[in-house]
Coordinates of C-alpha atoms and ligand atoms in Angstrom, one line a residue:
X826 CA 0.0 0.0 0.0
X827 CA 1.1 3.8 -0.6
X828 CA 0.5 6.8 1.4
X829 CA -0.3 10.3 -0.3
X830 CA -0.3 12.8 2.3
X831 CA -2.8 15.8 1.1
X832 CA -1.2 19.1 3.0
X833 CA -4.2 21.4 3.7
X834 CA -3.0 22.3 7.1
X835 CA -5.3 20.7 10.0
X836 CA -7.5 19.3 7.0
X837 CA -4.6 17.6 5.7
X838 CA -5.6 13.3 5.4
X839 CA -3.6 11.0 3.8
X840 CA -5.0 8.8 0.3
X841 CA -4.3 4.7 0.6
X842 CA -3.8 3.0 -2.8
X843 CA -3.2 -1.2 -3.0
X844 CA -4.9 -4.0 -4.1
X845 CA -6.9 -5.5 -1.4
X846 CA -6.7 -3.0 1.2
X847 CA -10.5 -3.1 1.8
X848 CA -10.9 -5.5 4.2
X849 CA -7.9 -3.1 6.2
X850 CA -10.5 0.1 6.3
X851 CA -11.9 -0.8 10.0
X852 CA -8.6 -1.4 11.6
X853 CA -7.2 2.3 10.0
X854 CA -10.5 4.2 11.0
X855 CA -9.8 3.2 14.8
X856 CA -7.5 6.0 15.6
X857 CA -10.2 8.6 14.6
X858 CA -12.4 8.0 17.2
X859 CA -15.6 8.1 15.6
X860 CA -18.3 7.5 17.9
X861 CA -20.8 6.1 15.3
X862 CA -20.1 5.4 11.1
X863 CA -22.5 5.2 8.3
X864 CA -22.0 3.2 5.1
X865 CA -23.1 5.3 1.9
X866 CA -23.7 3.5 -1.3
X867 CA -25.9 2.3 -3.9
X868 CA -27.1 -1.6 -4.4
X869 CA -24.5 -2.3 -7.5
X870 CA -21.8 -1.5 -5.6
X871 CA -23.2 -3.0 -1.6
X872 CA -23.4 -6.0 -3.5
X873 CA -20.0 -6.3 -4.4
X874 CA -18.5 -5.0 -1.3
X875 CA -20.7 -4.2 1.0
X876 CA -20.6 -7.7 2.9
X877 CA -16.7 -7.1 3.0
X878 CA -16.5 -3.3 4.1
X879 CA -19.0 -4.4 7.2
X880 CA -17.4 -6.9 8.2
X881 CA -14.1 -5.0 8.7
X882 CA -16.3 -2.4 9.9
X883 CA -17.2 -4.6 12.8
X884 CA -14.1 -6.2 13.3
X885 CA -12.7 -3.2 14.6
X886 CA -15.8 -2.5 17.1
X887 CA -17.8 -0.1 14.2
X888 CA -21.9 -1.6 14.6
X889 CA -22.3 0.5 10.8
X890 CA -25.4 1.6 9.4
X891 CA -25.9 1.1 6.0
X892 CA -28.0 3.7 3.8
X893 CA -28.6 3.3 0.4
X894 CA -29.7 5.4 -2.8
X895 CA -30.6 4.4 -6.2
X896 CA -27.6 3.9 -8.8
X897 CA -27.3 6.6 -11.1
X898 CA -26.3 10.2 -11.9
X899 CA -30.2 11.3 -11.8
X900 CA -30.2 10.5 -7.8
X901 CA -27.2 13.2 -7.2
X902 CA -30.0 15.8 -6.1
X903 CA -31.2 16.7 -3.2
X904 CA -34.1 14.7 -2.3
X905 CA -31.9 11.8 -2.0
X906 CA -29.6 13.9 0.1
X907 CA -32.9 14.7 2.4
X908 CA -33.4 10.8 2.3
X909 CA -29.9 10.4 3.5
X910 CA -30.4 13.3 6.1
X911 CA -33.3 11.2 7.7
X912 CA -31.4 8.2 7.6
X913 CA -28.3 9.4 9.9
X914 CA -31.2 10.9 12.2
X915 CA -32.8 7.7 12.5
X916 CA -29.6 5.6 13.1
X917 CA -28.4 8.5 15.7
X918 CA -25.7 9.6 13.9
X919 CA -24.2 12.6 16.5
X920 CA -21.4 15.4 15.4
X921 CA -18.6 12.9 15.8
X922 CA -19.6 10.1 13.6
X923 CA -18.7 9.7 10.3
X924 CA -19.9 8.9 6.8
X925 CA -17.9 6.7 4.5
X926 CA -18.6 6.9 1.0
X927 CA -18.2 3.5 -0.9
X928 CA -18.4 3.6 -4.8
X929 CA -18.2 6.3 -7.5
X930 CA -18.1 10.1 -8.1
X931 CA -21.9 10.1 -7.7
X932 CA -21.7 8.7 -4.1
X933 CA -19.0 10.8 -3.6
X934 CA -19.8 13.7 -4.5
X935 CA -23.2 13.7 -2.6
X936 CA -22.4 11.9 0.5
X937 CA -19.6 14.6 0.8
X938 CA -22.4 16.9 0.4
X939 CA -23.8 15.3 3.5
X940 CA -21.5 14.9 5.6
X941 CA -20.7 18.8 5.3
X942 CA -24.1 19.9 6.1
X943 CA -25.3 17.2 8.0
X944 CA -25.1 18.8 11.9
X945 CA -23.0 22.0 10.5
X946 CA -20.6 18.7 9.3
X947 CA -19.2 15.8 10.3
X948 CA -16.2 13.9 9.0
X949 CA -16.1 11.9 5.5
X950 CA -13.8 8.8 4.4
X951 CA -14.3 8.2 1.1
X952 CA -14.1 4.4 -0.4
X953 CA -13.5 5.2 -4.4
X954 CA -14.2 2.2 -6.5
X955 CA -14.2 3.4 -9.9
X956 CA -11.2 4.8 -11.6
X957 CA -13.0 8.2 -11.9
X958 CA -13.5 8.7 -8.3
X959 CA -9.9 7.0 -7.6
X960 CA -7.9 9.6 -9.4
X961 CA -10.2 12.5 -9.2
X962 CA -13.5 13.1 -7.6
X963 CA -12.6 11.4 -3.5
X964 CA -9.9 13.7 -3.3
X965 CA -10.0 17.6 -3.4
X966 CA -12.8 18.1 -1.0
X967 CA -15.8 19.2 -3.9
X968 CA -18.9 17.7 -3.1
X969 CA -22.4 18.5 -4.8
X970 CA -25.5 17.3 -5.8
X971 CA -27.3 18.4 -9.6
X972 CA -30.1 20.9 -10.0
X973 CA -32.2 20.6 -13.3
X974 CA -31.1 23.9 -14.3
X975 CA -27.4 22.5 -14.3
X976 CA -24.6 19.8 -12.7
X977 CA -23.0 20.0 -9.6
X978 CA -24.6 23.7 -8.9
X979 CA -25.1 23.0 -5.4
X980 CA -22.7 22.3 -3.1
X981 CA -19.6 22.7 -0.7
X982 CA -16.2 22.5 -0.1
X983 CA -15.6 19.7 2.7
X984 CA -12.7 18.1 2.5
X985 CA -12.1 14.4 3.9
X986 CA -10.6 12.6 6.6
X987 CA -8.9 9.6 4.7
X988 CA -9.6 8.5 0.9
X989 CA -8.9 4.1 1.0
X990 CA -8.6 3.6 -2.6
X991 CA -8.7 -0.8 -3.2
X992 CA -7.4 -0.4 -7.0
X993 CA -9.1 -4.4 -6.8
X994 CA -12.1 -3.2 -6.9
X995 CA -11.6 -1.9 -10.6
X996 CA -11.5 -5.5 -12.1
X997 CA -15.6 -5.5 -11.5
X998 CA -15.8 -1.9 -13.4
X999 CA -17.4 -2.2 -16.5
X1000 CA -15.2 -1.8 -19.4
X1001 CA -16.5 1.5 -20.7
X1002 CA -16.3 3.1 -16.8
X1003 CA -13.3 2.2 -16.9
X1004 CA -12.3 3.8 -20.1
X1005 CA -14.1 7.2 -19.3
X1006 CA -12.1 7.6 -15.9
X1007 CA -9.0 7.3 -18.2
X1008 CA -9.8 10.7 -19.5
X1009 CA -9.0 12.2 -16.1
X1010 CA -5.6 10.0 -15.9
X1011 CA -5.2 11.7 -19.4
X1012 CA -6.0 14.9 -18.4
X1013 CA -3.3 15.6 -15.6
X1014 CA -0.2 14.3 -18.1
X1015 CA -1.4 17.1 -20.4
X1016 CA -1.5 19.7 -18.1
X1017 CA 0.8 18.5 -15.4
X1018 CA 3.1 15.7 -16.4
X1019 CA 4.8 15.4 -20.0
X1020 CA 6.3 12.0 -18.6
X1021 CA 3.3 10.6 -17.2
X1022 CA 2.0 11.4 -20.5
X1023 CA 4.2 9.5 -22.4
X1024 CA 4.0 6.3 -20.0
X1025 CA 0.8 6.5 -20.9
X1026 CA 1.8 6.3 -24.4
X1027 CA 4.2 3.7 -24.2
X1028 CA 2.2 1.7 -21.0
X1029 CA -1.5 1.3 -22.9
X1030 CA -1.4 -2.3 -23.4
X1031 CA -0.2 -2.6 -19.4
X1032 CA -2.8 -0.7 -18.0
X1033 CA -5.5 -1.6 -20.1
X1034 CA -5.0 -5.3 -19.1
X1035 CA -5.1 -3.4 -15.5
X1036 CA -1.8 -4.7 -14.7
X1037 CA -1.0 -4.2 -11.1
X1038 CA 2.3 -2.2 -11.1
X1039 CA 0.7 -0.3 -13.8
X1040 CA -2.4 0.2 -12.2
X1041 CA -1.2 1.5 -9.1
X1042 CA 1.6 3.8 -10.5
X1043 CA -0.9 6.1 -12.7
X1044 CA -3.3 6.2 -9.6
X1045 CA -0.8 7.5 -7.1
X1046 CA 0.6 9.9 -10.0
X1047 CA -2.9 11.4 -10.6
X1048 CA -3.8 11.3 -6.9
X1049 CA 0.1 13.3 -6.3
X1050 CA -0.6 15.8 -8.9
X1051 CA -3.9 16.4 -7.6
X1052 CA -3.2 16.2 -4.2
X1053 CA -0.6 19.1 -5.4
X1054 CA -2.7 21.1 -6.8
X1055 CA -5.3 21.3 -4.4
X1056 CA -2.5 21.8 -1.4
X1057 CA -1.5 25.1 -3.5
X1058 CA -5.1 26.5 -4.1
X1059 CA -8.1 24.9 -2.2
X1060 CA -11.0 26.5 -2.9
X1061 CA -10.5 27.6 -6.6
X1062 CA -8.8 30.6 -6.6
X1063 CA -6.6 30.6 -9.4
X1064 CA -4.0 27.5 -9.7
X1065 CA -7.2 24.7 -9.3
X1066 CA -9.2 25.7 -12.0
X1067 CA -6.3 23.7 -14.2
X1068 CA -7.8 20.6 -13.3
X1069 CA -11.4 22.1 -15.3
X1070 CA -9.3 20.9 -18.9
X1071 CA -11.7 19.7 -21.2
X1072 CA -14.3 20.6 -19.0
X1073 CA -15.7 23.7 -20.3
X1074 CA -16.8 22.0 -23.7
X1075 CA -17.0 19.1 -22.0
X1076 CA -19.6 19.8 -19.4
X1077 CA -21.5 22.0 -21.9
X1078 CA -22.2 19.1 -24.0
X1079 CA -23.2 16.6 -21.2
X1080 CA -25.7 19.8 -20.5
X1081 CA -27.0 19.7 -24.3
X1082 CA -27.1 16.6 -24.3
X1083 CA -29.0 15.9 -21.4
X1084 CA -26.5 13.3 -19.4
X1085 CA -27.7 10.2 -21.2
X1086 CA -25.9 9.8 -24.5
X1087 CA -21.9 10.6 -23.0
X1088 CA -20.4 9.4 -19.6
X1089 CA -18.8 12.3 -18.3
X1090 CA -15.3 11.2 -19.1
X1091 CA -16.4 10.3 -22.5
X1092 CA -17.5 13.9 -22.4
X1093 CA -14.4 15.2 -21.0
X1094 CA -12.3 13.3 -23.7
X1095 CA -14.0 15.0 -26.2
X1096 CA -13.8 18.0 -24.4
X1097 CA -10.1 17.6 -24.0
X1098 CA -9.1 17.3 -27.5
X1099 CA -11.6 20.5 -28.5
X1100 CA -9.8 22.9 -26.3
X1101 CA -6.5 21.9 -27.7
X1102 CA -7.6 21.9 -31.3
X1103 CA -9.2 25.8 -29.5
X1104 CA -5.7 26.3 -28.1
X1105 CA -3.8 25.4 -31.6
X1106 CA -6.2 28.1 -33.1
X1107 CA -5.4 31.3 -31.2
X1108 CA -1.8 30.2 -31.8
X1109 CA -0.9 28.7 -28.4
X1110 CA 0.3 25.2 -29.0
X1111 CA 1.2 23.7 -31.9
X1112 CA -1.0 21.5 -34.1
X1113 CA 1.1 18.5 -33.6
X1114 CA 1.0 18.2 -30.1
X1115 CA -3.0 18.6 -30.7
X1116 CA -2.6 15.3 -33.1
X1117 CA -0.7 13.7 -29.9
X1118 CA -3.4 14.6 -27.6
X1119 CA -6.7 13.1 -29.3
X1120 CA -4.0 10.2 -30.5
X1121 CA -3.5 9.0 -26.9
X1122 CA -7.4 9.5 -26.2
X1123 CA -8.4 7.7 -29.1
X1124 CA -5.6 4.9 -28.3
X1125 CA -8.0 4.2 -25.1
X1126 CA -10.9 3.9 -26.9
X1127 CA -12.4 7.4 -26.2
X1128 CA -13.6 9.3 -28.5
X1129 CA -12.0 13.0 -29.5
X1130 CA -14.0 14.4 -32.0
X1131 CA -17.9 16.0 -31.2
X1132 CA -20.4 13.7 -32.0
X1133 CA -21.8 14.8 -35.8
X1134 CA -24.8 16.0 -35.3
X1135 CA -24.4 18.3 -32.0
X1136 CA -26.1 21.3 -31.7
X1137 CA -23.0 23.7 -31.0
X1138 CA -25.2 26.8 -30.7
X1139 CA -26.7 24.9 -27.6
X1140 CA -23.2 23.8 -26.3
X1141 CA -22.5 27.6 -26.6
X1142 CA -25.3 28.6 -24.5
X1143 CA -25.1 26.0 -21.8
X1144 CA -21.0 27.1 -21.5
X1145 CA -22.3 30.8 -21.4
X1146 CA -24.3 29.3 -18.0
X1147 CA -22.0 27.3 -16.9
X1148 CA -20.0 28.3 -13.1
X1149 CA -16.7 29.1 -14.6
X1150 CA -18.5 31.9 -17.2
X1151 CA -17.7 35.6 -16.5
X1152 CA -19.5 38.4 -17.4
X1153 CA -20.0 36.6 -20.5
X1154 CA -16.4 35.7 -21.1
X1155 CA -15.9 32.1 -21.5
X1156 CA -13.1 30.4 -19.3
X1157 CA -10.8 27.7 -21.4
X1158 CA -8.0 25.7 -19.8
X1159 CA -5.5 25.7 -22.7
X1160 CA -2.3 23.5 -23.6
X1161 CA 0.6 25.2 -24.6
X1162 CA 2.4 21.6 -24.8
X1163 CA 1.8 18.8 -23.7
X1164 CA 2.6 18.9 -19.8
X1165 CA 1.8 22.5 -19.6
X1166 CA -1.3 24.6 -19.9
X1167 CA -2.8 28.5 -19.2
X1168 CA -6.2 29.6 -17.9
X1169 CA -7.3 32.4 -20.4
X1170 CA -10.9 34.2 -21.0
X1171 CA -11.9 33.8 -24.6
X1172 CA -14.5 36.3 -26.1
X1173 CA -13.8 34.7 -29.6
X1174 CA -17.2 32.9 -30.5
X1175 CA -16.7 32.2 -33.7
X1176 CA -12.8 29.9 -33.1
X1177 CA -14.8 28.6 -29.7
X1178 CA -17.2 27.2 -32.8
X1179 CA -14.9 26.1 -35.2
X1180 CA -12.7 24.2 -32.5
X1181 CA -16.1 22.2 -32.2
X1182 CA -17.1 22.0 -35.3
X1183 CA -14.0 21.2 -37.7
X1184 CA -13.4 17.4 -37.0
X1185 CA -17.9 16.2 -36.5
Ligands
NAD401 N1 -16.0 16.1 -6.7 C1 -15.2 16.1 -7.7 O1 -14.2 16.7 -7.6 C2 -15.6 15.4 -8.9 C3 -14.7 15.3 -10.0 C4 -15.0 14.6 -11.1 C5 -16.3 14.0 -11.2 N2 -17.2 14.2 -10.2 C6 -18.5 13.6 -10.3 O2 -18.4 12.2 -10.3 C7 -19.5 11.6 -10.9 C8 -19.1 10.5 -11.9 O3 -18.5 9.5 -11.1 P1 -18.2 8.0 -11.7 O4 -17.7 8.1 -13.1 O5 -17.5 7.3 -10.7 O6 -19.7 7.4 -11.9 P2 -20.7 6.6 -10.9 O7 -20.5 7.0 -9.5 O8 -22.1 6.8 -11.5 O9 -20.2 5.1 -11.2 C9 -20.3 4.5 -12.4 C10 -21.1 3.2 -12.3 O10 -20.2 2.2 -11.9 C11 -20.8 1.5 -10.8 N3 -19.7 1.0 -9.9 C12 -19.0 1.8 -9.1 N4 -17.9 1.1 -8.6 C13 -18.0 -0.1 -9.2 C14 -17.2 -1.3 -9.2 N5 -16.1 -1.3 -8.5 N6 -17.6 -2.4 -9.9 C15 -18.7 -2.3 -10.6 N7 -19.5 -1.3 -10.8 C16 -19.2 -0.2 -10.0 C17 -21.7 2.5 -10.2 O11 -22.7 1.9 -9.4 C18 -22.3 3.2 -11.4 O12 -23.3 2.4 -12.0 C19 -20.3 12.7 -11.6 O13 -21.4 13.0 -10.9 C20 -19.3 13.9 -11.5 O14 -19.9 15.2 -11.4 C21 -16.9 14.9 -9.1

């Protein structure tokens, strides 16, 4: 097992990554002190490990309650989070227990939520068991639920008390999951990492057999670069909004698209490889580096270019909406090589357009 220490101060908390470390979770949570714990997850994933996280739970003295929410995306809101609140109240959770949030980004993200409003807040492990949520969405300390209007527009800042990461619990990821969490792994050699980049390139057939070694190294690189990141700028004040690459067209067109056609990686991917091709166009990177970025996408099976038929005017108007847009200027995370990228406002509609349009 490895140790990531995220330094945030008195919120730092360390990130566990190994094969097999689940069953270990109990014995680590003792020196916390929790008076009471509460398992968060949805039935696809308490069936797989539910039975295993318990029972660890209550080898080391933890009698857990278990609440439950429906799988999917569409349940990050906040009735369910109001169906969560009643359950903790129920089961007697008090100011020093803790929630611990077993599965993806969407239990994540909205048992975080929880957990920071939930008494004024109580503490959070998060459990990650998709690649997404390994190398991205557990650590960091964003937590949200949807509104109709838009995703992830409500929400908080609460950062957690240890992130177990059991890179085992991948091999039960459906394939194209585990494809679309790639995009993130993607995402921090191109803005971060030229080398991690390129052992991505030269690693593919490794790591898409989820090799172990392999497995484990681009985890702990993502979850160091991350955990870098946030250490320098928390909350979003300048530095973070690096890790938003891809995400500006890439959220937009989950938005148009209504959530059900991409998975948000798959989304992201595309998202990715627009924003360079945007980046090439106002003369920031070159277009060869661009050809290297949607290579190493499309080498793990995600797609680069916009699906043909998208309605870019739409994608425009849900970006114009989106968090990151001020006073109309659209915000862009843009390469200027491939391990190195600039946050810039960009007024230009029409190149925002044609870096959509030019490859459907
Ligand atoms: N908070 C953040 O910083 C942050 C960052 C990125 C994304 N997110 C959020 O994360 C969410 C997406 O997360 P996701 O991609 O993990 O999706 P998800 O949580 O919906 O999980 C994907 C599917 O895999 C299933 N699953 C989970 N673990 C499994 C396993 N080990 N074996 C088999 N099936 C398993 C889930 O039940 C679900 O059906 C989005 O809501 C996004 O907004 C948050």
């Amino acid at each position: 097992m490895e140790a990531i220490r995220v330094e945030l101060g008195e919120r730092s908390y360390e990130i566990c990554i190994g094969p097999g470390i689940l069953p270990q979770l109990g014995g680590q949570l003792g020196e916390f002190h929790f008076s009471r714990v509460a398992l968060v997850t949805n039935p696809t994933v308490y069936a797989l490990y539910g039975n295993t996280l318990l029972h660890s739970l209550k080898k080391a003295g933890f009698d857990a309650a278990v609440v439950t929410i429906p799988d999917g995306e569409e349940y990050k809101e906040l009735l369910w989070a109001y169906h969560i609140y009643g359950e903790l109240l129920k089961h007697r959770l008090d100011r020093s227990s803790a929630l611990i949030a077993l599965g993806g980004g969407v239990i994540g993200d909205i048992t975080g939520f929880v957990a920071s409003t939930y008494m004024r807040g109580i503490a959070l492990v998060q459990v990650p068991t998709t690649l997404l949520a390994q190398v991205d969405s557990s650590v960091g300390g964003k937590t949200g639920v949807n509104h109709p209007e838009g995703k992830n527009m409500i929400g908080t800042f609460h950062q957690p008390r240890l992130v177990w990461a059991d890179v085992d619990t991948l091999r039960t990821l459906p394939r194209r999951e585990f494809l679309a969490g790639m995009a993130e792994v993607i995402k921090y050699g191109i803005i971060w990492d030229e080398t991690f980049f390129s052992f991505l390139e030269k690693n593919r057939e490794k790591i898409l057999s989820l090799d172990n070694a392999a497995m484990q190294f681009i985890i702990r690189r993502s979850c160091e670069i991350k955990a870098e990141v946030v250490s320098r700028d928390e909350r979003e004040g300048g530095l973070r909004a690096i890790l938003n690459y891809g995400h500006t067209i890439g959220h937009a067109l989950e938005t148009a698209t209504g959530y059900t056609t991409h998975l948000h990686g798959e989304a992201i991917a595309m998202g990715m490889y627009c924003e360079a091709l945007l980046s090439s166009l106002l003369g920031l990177i070159d277009r060869k580096s661009v050809e290297r970025v949607g290579s190493l996408i499309g080498s793990y099976g995600l797609p680069s270019k916009m699906p043909s038929g998208v309605d870019e005017e739409r994608i425009i108007s849900s970006m114009q909406l989106d968090k990151k847009a001020v006073a109309g200027e659209l915000k862009f995370v843009l390469p200027e090589k491939v391990g190195s990228v600039v946050v810039k406002g960009v007024r230009d509609t029409e190149k925002i357009l044609e870096s959509i349009r030019s490859h459907g």
